[in-house]
PDB file of C-alpha atoms in Angstrom:
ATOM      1  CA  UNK A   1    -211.950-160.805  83.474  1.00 60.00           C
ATOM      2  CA  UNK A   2    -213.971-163.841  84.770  1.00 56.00           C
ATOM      3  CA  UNK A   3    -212.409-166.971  85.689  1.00 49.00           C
ATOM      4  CA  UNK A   4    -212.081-168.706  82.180  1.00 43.00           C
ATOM      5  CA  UNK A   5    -208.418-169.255  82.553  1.00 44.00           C
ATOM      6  CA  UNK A   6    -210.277-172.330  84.717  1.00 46.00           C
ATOM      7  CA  UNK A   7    -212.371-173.110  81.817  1.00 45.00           C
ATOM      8  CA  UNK A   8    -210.059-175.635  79.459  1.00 44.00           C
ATOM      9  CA  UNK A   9    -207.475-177.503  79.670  1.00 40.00           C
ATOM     10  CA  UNK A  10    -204.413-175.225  79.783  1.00 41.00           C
ATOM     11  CA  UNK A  11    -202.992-173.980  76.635  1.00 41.00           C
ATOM     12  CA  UNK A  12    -199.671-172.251  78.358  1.00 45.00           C
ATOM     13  CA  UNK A  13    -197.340-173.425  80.564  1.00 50.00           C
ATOM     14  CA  UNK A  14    -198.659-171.575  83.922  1.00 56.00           C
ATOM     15  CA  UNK A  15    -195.006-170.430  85.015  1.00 59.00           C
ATOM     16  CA  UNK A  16    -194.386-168.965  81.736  1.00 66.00           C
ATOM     17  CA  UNK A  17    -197.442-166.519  81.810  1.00 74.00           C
ATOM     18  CA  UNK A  18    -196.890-165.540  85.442  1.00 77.00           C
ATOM     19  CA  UNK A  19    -193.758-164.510  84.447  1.00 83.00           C
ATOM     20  CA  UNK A  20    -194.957-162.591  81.360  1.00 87.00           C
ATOM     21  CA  UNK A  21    -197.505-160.676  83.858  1.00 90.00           C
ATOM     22  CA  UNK A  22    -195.317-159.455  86.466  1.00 92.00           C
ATOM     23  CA  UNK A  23    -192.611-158.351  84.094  1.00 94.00           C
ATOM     24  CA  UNK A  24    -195.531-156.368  82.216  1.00 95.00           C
ATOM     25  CA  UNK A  25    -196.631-155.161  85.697  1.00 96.00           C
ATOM     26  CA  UNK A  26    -193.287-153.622  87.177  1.00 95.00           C
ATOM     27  CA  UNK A  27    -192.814-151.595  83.609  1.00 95.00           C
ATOM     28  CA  UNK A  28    -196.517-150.337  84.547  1.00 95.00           C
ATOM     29  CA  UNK A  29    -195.278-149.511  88.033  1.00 94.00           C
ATOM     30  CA  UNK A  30    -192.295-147.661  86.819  1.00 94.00           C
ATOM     31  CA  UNK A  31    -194.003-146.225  83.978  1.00 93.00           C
ATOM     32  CA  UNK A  32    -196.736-144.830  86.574  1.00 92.00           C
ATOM     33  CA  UNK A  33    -193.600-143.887  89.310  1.00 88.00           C
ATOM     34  CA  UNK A  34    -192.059-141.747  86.583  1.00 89.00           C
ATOM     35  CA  UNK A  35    -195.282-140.312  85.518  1.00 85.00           C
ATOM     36  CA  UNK A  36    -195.910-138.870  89.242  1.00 77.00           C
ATOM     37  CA  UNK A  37    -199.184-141.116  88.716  1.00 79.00           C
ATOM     38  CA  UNK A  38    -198.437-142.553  92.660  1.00 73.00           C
ATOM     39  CA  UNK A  39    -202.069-143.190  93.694  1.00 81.00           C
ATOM     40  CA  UNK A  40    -202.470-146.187  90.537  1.00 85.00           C
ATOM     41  CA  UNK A  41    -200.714-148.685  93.100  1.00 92.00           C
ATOM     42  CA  UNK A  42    -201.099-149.897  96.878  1.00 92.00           C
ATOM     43  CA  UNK A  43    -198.376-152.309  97.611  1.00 92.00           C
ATOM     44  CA  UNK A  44    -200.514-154.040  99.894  1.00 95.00           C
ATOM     45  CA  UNK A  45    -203.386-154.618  97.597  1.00 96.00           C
ATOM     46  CA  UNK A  46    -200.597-155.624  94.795  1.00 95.00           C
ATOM     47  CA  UNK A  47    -199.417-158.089  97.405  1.00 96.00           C
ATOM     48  CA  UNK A  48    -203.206-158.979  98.414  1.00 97.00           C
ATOM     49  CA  UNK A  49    -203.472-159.624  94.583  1.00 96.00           C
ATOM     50  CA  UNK A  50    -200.641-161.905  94.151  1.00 95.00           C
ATOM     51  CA  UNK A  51    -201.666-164.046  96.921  1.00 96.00           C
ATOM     52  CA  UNK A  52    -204.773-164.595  95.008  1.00 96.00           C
ATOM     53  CA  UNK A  53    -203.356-165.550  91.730  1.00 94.00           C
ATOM     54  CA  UNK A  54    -201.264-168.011  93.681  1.00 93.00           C
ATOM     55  CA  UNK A  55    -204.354-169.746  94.966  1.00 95.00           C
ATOM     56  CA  UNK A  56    -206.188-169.431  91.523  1.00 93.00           C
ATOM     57  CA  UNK A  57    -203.466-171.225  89.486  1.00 90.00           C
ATOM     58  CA  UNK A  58    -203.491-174.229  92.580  1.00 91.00           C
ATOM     59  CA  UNK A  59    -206.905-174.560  91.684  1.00 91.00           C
ATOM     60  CA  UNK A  60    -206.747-174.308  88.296  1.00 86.00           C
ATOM     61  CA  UNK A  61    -204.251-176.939  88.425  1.00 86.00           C
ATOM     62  CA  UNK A  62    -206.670-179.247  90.728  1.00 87.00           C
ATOM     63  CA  UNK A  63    -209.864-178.497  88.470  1.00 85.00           C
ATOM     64  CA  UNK A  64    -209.082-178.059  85.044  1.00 78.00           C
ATOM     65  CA  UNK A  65    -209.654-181.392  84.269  1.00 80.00           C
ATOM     66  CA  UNK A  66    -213.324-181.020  85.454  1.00 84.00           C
ATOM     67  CA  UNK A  67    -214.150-178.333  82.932  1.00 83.00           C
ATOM     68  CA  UNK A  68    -211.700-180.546  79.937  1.00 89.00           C
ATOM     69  CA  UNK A  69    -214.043-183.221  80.336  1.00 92.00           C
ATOM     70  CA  UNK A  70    -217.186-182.331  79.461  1.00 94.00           C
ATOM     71  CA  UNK A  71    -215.625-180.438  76.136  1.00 95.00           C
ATOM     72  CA  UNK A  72    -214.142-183.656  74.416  1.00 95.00           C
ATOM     73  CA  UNK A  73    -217.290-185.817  75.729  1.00 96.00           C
ATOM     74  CA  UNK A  74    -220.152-183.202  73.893  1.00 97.00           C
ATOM     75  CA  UNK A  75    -217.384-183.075  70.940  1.00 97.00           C
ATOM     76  CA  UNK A  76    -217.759-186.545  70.209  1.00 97.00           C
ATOM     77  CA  UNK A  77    -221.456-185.654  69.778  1.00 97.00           C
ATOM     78  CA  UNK A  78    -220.954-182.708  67.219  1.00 97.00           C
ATOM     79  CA  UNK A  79    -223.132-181.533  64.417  1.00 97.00           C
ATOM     80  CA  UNK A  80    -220.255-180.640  62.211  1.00 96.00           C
ATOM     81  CA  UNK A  81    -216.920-181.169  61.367  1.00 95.00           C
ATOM     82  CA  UNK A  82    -215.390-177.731  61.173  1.00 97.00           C
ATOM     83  CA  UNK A  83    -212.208-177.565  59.470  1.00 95.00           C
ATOM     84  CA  UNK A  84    -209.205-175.595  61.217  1.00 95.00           C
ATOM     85  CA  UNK A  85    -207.270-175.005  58.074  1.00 95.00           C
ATOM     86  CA  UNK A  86    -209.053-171.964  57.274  1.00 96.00           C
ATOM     87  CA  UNK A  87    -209.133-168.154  57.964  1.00 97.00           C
ATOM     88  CA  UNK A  88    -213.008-168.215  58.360  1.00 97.00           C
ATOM     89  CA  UNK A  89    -213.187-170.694  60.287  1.00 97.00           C
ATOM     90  CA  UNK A  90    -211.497-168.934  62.526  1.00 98.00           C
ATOM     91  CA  UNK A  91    -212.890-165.813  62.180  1.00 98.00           C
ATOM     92  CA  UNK A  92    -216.455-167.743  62.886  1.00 98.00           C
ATOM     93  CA  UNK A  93    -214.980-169.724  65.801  1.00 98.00           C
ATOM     94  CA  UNK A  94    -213.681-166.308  67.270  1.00 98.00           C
ATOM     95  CA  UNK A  95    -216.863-164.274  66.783  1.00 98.00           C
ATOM     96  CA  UNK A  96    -218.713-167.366  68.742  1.00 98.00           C
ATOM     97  CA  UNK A  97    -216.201-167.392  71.602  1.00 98.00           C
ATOM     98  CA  UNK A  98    -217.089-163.383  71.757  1.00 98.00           C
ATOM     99  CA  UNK A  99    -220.619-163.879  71.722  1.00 98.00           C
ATOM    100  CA  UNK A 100    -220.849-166.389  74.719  1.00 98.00           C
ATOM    101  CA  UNK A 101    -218.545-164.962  76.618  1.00 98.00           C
ATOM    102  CA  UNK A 102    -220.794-161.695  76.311  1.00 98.00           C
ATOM    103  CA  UNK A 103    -223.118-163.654  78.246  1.00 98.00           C
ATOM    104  CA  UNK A 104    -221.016-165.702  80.446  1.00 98.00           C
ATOM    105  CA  UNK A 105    -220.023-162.619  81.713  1.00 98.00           C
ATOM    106  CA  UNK A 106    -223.081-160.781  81.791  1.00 98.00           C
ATOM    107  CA  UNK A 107    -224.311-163.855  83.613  1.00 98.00           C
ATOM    108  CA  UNK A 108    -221.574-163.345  86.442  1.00 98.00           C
ATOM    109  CA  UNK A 109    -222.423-160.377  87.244  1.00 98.00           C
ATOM    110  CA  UNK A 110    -226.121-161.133  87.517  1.00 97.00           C
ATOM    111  CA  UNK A 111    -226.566-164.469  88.564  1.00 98.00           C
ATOM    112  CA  UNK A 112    -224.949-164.377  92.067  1.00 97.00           C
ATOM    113  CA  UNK A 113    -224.196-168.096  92.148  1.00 97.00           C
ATOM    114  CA  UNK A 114    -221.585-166.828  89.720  1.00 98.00           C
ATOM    115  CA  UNK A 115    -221.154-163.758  91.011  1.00 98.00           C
ATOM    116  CA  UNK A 116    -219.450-165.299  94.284  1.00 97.00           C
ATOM    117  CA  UNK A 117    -216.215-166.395  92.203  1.00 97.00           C
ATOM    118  CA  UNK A 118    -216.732-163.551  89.963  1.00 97.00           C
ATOM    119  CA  UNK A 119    -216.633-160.794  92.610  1.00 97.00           C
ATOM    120  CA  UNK A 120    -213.115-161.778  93.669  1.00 98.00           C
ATOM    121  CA  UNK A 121    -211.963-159.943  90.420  1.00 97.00           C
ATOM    122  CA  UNK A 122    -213.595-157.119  91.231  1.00 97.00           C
ATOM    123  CA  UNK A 123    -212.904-156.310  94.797  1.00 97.00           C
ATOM    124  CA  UNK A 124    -209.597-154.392  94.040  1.00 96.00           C
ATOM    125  CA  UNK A 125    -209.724-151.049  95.201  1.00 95.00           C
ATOM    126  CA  UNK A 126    -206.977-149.692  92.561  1.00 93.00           C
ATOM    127  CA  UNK A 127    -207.314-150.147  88.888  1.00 96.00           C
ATOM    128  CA  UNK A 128    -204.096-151.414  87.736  1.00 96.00           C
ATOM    129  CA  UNK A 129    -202.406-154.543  85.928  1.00 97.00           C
ATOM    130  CA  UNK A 130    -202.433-156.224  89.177  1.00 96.00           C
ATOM    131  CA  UNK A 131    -206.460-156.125  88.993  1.00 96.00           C
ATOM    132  CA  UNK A 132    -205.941-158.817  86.130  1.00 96.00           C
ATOM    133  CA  UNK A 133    -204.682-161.071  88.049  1.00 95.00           C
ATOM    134  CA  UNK A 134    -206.812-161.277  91.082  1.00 96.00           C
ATOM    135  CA  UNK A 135    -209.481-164.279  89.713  1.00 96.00           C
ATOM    136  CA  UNK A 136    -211.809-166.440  91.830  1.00 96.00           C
ATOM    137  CA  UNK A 137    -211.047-169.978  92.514  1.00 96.00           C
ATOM    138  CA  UNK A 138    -214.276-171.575  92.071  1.00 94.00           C
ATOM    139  CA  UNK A 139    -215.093-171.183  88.465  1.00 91.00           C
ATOM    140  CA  UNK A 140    -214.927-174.668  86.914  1.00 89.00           C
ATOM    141  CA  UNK A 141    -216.767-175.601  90.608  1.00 90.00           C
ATOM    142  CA  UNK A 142    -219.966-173.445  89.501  1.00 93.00           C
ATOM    143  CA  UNK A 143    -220.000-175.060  85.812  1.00 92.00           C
ATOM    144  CA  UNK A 144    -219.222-171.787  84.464  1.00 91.00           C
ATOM    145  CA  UNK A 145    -217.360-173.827  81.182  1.00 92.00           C
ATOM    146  CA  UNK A 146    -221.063-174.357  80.292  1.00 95.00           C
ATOM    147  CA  UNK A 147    -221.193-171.463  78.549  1.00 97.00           C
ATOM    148  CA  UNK A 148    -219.376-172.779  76.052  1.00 97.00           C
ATOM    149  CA  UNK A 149    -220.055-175.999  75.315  1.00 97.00           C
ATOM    150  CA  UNK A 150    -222.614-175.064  72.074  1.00 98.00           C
ATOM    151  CA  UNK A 151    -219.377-174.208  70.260  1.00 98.00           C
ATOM    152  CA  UNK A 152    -218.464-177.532  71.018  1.00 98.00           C
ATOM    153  CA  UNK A 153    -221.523-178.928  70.035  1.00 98.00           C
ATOM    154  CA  UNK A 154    -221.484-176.965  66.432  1.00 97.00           C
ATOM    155  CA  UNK A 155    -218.324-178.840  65.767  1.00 98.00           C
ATOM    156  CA  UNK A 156    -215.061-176.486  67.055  1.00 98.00           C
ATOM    157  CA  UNK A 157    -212.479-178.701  68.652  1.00 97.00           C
ATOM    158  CA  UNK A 158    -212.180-177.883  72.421  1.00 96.00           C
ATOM    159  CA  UNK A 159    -208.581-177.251  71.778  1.00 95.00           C
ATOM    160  CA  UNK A 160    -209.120-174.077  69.556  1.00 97.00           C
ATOM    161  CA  UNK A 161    -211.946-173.264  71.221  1.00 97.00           C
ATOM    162  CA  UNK A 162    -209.223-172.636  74.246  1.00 93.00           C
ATOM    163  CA  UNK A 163    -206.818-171.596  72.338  1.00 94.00           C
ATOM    164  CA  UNK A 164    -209.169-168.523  71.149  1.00 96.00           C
ATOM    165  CA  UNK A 165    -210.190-167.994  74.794  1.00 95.00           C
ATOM    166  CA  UNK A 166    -206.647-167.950  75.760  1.00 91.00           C
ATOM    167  CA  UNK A 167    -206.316-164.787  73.100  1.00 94.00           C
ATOM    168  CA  UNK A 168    -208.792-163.243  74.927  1.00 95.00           C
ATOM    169  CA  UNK A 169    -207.490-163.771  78.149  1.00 92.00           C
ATOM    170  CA  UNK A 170    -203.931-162.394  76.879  1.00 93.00           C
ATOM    171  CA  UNK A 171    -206.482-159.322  75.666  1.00 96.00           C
ATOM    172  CA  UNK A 172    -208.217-158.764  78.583  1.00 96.00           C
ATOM    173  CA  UNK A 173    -204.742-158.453  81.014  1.00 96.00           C
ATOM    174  CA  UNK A 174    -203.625-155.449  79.019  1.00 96.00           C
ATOM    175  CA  UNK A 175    -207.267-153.966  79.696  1.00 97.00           C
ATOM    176  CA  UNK A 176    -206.775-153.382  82.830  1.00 97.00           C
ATOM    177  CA  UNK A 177    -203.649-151.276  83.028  1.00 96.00           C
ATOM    178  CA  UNK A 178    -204.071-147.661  84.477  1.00 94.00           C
ATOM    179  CA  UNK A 179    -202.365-145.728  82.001  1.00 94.00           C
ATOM    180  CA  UNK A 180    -204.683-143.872  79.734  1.00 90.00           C
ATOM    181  CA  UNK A 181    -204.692-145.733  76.207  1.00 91.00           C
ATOM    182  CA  UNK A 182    -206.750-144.003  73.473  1.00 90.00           C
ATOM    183  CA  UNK A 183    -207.112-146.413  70.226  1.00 91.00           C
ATOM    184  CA  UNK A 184    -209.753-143.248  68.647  1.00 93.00           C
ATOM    185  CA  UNK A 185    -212.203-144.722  65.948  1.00 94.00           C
ATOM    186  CA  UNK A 186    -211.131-148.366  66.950  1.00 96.00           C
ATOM    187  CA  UNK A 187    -213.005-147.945  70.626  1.00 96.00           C
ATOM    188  CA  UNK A 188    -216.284-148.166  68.647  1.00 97.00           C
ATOM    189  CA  UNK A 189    -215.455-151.937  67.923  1.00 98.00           C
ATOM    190  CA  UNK A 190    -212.647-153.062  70.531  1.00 98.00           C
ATOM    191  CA  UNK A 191    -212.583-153.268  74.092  1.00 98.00           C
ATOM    192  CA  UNK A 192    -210.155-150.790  75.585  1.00 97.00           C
ATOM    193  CA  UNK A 193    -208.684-150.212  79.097  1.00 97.00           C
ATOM    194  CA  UNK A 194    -211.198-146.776  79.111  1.00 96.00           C
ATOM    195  CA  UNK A 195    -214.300-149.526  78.463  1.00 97.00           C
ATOM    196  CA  UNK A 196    -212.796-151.964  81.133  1.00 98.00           C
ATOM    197  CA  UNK A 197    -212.379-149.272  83.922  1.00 97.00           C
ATOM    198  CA  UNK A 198    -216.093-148.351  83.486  1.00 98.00           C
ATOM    199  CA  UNK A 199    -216.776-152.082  83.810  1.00 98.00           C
ATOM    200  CA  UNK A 200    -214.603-152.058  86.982  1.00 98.00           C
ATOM    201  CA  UNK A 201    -215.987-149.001  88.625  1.00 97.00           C
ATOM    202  CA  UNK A 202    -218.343-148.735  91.359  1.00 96.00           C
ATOM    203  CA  UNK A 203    -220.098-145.899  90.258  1.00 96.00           C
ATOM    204  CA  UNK A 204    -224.218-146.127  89.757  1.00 95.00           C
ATOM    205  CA  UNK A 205    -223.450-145.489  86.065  1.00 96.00           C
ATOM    206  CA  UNK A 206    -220.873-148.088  85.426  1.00 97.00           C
ATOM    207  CA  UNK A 207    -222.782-151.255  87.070  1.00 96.00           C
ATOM    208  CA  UNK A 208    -223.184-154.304  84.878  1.00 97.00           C
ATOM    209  CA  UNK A 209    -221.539-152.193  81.905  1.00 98.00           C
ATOM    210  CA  UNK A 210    -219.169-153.388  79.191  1.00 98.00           C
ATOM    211  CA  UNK A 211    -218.628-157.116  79.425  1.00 98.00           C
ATOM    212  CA  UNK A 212    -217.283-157.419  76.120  1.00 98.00           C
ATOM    213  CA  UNK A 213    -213.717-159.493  76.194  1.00 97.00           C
ATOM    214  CA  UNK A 214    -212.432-158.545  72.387  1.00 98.00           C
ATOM    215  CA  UNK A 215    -214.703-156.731  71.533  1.00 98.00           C
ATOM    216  CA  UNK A 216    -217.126-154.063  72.385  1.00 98.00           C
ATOM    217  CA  UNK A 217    -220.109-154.554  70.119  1.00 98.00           C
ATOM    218  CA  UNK A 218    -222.284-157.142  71.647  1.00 98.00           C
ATOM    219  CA  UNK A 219    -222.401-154.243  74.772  1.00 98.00           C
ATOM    220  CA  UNK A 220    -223.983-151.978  72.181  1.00 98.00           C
ATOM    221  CA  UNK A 221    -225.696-154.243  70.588  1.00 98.00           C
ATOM    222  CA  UNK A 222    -227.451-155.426  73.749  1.00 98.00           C
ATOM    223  CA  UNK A 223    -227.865-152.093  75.534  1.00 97.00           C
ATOM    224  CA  UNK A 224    -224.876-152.684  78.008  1.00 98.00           C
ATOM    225  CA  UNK A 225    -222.022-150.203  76.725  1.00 98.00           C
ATOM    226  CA  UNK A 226    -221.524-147.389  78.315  1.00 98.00           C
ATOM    227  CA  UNK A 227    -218.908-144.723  78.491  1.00 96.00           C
ATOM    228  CA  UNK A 228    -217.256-143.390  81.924  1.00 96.00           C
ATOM    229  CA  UNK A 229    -219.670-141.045  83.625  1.00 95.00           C
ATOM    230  CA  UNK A 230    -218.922-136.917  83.248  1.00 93.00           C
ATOM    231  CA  UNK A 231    -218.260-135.216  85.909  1.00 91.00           C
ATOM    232  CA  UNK A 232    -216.903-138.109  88.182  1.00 94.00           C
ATOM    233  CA  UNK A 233    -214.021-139.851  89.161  1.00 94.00           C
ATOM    234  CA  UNK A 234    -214.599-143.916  88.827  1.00 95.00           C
ATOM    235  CA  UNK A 235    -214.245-145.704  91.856  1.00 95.00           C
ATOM    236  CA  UNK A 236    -213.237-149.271  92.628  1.00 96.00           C
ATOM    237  CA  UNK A 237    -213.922-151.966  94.621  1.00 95.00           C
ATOM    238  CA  UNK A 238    -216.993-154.178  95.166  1.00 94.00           C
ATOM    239  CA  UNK A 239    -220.086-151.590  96.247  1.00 88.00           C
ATOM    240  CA  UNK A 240    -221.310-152.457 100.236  1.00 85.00           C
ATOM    241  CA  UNK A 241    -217.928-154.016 101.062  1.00 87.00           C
ATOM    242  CA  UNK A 242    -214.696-153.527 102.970  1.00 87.00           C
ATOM    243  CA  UNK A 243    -211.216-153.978 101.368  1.00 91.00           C
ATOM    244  CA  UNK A 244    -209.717-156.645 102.265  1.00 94.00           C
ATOM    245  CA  UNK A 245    -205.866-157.537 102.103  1.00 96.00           C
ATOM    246  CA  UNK A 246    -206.027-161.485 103.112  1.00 97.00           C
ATOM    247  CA  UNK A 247    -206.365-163.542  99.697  1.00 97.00           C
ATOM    248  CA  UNK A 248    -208.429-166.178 101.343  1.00 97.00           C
ATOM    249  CA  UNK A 249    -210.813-163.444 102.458  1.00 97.00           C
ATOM    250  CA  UNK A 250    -210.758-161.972  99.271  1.00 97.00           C
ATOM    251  CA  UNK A 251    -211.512-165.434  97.552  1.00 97.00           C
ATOM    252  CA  UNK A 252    -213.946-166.884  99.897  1.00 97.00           C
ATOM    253  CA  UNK A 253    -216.141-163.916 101.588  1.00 96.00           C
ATOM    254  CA  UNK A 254    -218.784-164.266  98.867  1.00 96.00           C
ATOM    255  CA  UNK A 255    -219.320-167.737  98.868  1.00 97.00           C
ATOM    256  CA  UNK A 256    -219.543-167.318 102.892  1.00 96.00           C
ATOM    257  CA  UNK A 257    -221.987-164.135 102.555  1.00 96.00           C
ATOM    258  CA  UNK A 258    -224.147-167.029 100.095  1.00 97.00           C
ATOM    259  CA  UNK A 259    -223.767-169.877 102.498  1.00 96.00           C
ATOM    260  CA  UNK A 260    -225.360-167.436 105.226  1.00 97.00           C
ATOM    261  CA  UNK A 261    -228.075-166.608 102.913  1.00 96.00           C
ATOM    262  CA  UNK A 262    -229.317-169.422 101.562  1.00 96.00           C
ATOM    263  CA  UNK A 263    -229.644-170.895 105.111  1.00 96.00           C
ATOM    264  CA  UNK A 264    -231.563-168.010 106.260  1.00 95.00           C
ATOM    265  CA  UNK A 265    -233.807-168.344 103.414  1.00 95.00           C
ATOM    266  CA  UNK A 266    -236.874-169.828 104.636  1.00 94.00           C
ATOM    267  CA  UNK A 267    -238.883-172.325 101.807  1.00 94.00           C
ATOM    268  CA  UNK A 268    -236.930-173.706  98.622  1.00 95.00           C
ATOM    269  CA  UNK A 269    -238.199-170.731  96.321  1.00 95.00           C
ATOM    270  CA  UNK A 270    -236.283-168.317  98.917  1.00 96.00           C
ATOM    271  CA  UNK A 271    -233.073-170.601  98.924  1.00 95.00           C
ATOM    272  CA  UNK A 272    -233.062-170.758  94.997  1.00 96.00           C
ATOM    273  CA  UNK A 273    -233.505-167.032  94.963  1.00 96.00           C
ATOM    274  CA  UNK A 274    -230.584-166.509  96.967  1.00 96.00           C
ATOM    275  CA  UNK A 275    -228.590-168.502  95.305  1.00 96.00           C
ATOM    276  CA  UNK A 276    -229.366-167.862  91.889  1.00 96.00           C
ATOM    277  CA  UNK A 277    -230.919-164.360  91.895  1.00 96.00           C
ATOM    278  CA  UNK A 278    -229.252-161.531  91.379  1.00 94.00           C
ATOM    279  CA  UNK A 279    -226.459-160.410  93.788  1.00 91.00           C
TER     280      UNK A 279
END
């Protein structure tokens, strides 16, 4: 789940959802307790987790007016007036928001200036609820909003616009729980917590798979679905690194590991590379 809770201005109270999560997160816990299931949660990494969110809603707090800005100044430049009192419309403006965020988040995973906020959600070493909260706290910084902005421009008002986002954000929480959810004939069109778990593996076979948010289709539509390998048992975690239980570590090693890079790099071709390359 990138960082698009950083994206628009906030359509929640922020209180109100973090209570909504953790209540959602013990009943996982004692679901998974019950269940014998005891490996699905590290109370450090849980804690390690929470530390994060903490720092990502400060931030959000501090920089969602950056990203709100740019929305309502390209709106007053619009093509069309789309009306909101419609079902289509919505169905249109919801079907857009999938399709961009397909690529924003294709785009964070291969474009490693993105990447470096983008990693923080993935460096969890267990798969659970908890995962969903752990976000970077540098989207709006990198401009990721961007993506979004030619729904804007076609004439959506930034308010439904994150409103819809918001959905998918709600979505995308319950995608990450560990306990095995089948939906059957509906996996070939939605996004389930089986697609998300590939996305979150380490495994050769899962990277830079299934970066649907809603929806599944764009991913096999554009050659990026892919179902959990046979044979293996997914593992998490960000490949080449060390877990890491201190939040601002968690948060901030990526950017430092770029930082280091780029002034290494010798010649602005090299610096560009390692900034906007692939990670």
């Amino acid at each position: 789940m990138p960082e698009l809770s950083q994206l628009m201005v906030h359509t929640r109270p922020a209180g109100s959802v973090v209570l909504v999560a953790v209540i959602f997160i013990v009943m996982e816990y004692l679901y998974l307790k019950l269940a014998s299931h005891d490996d699905a949660y590290d109370a450090r990494e849980a804690a390690a987790s929470f530390g994060v969110a903490i720092g990502d809603i400060l931030m959000r707090t501090l920089t969602s007016g950056l990203a709100a800005a740019p929305f309502f100044f390209v709106y007053q430049y619009r093509l069309l007036d789309i009306p909101l009192d419609r079902a289509s419309s919505w169905i249109a403006l919801f079907l857009g928001t999938e399709f961009f965020y397909y690529w924003f988040h294709r785009a964070s995973h291969r474009v490693r200036w993105l990447w470096a906020t983008h990693s923080v959600h993935h460096s969890a070493q267990a798969f659970n609820l908890t995962a969903a909260v752990r976000l970077g706290w540098t989207g709006t910084i990198t401009g990721a909003f961007v993506f979004f902005l030619p729904l804007v421009l076609i004439g959506f008002h930034p308010v439904a616009i994150a409103a819809t986002l918001g959905f998918g954000l709600l979505y995308q929480f319950f995608l990450h729980t560990a306990i095995n959810v089948r939906l059957g004939p509906l996996e070939w069109v939605l996004n389930t917590p089986a697609h998300h778990q590939v996305h979150h593996a380490s495994n050769e076979a899962c990277l830079d798979k299934n970066y649907g948010s809603v929806l599944i289709v764009f991913d096999r539509l554009f050659g990026t679905f892919a179902s959990a390998p046979e044979g293996e048992k997914l593992r998490f975690g960000l490949k080449g690194r060390e877990r890491d239980l201190n939040p601002f570590r968690i948060a901030l090693v990526e950017w430092v590991h770029l930082v280091s890079d780029v002034r290494k790099a010798r010649g602005v071709r090299s610096k560009l590379r390692a900034l906007f390359g692939t990670p």
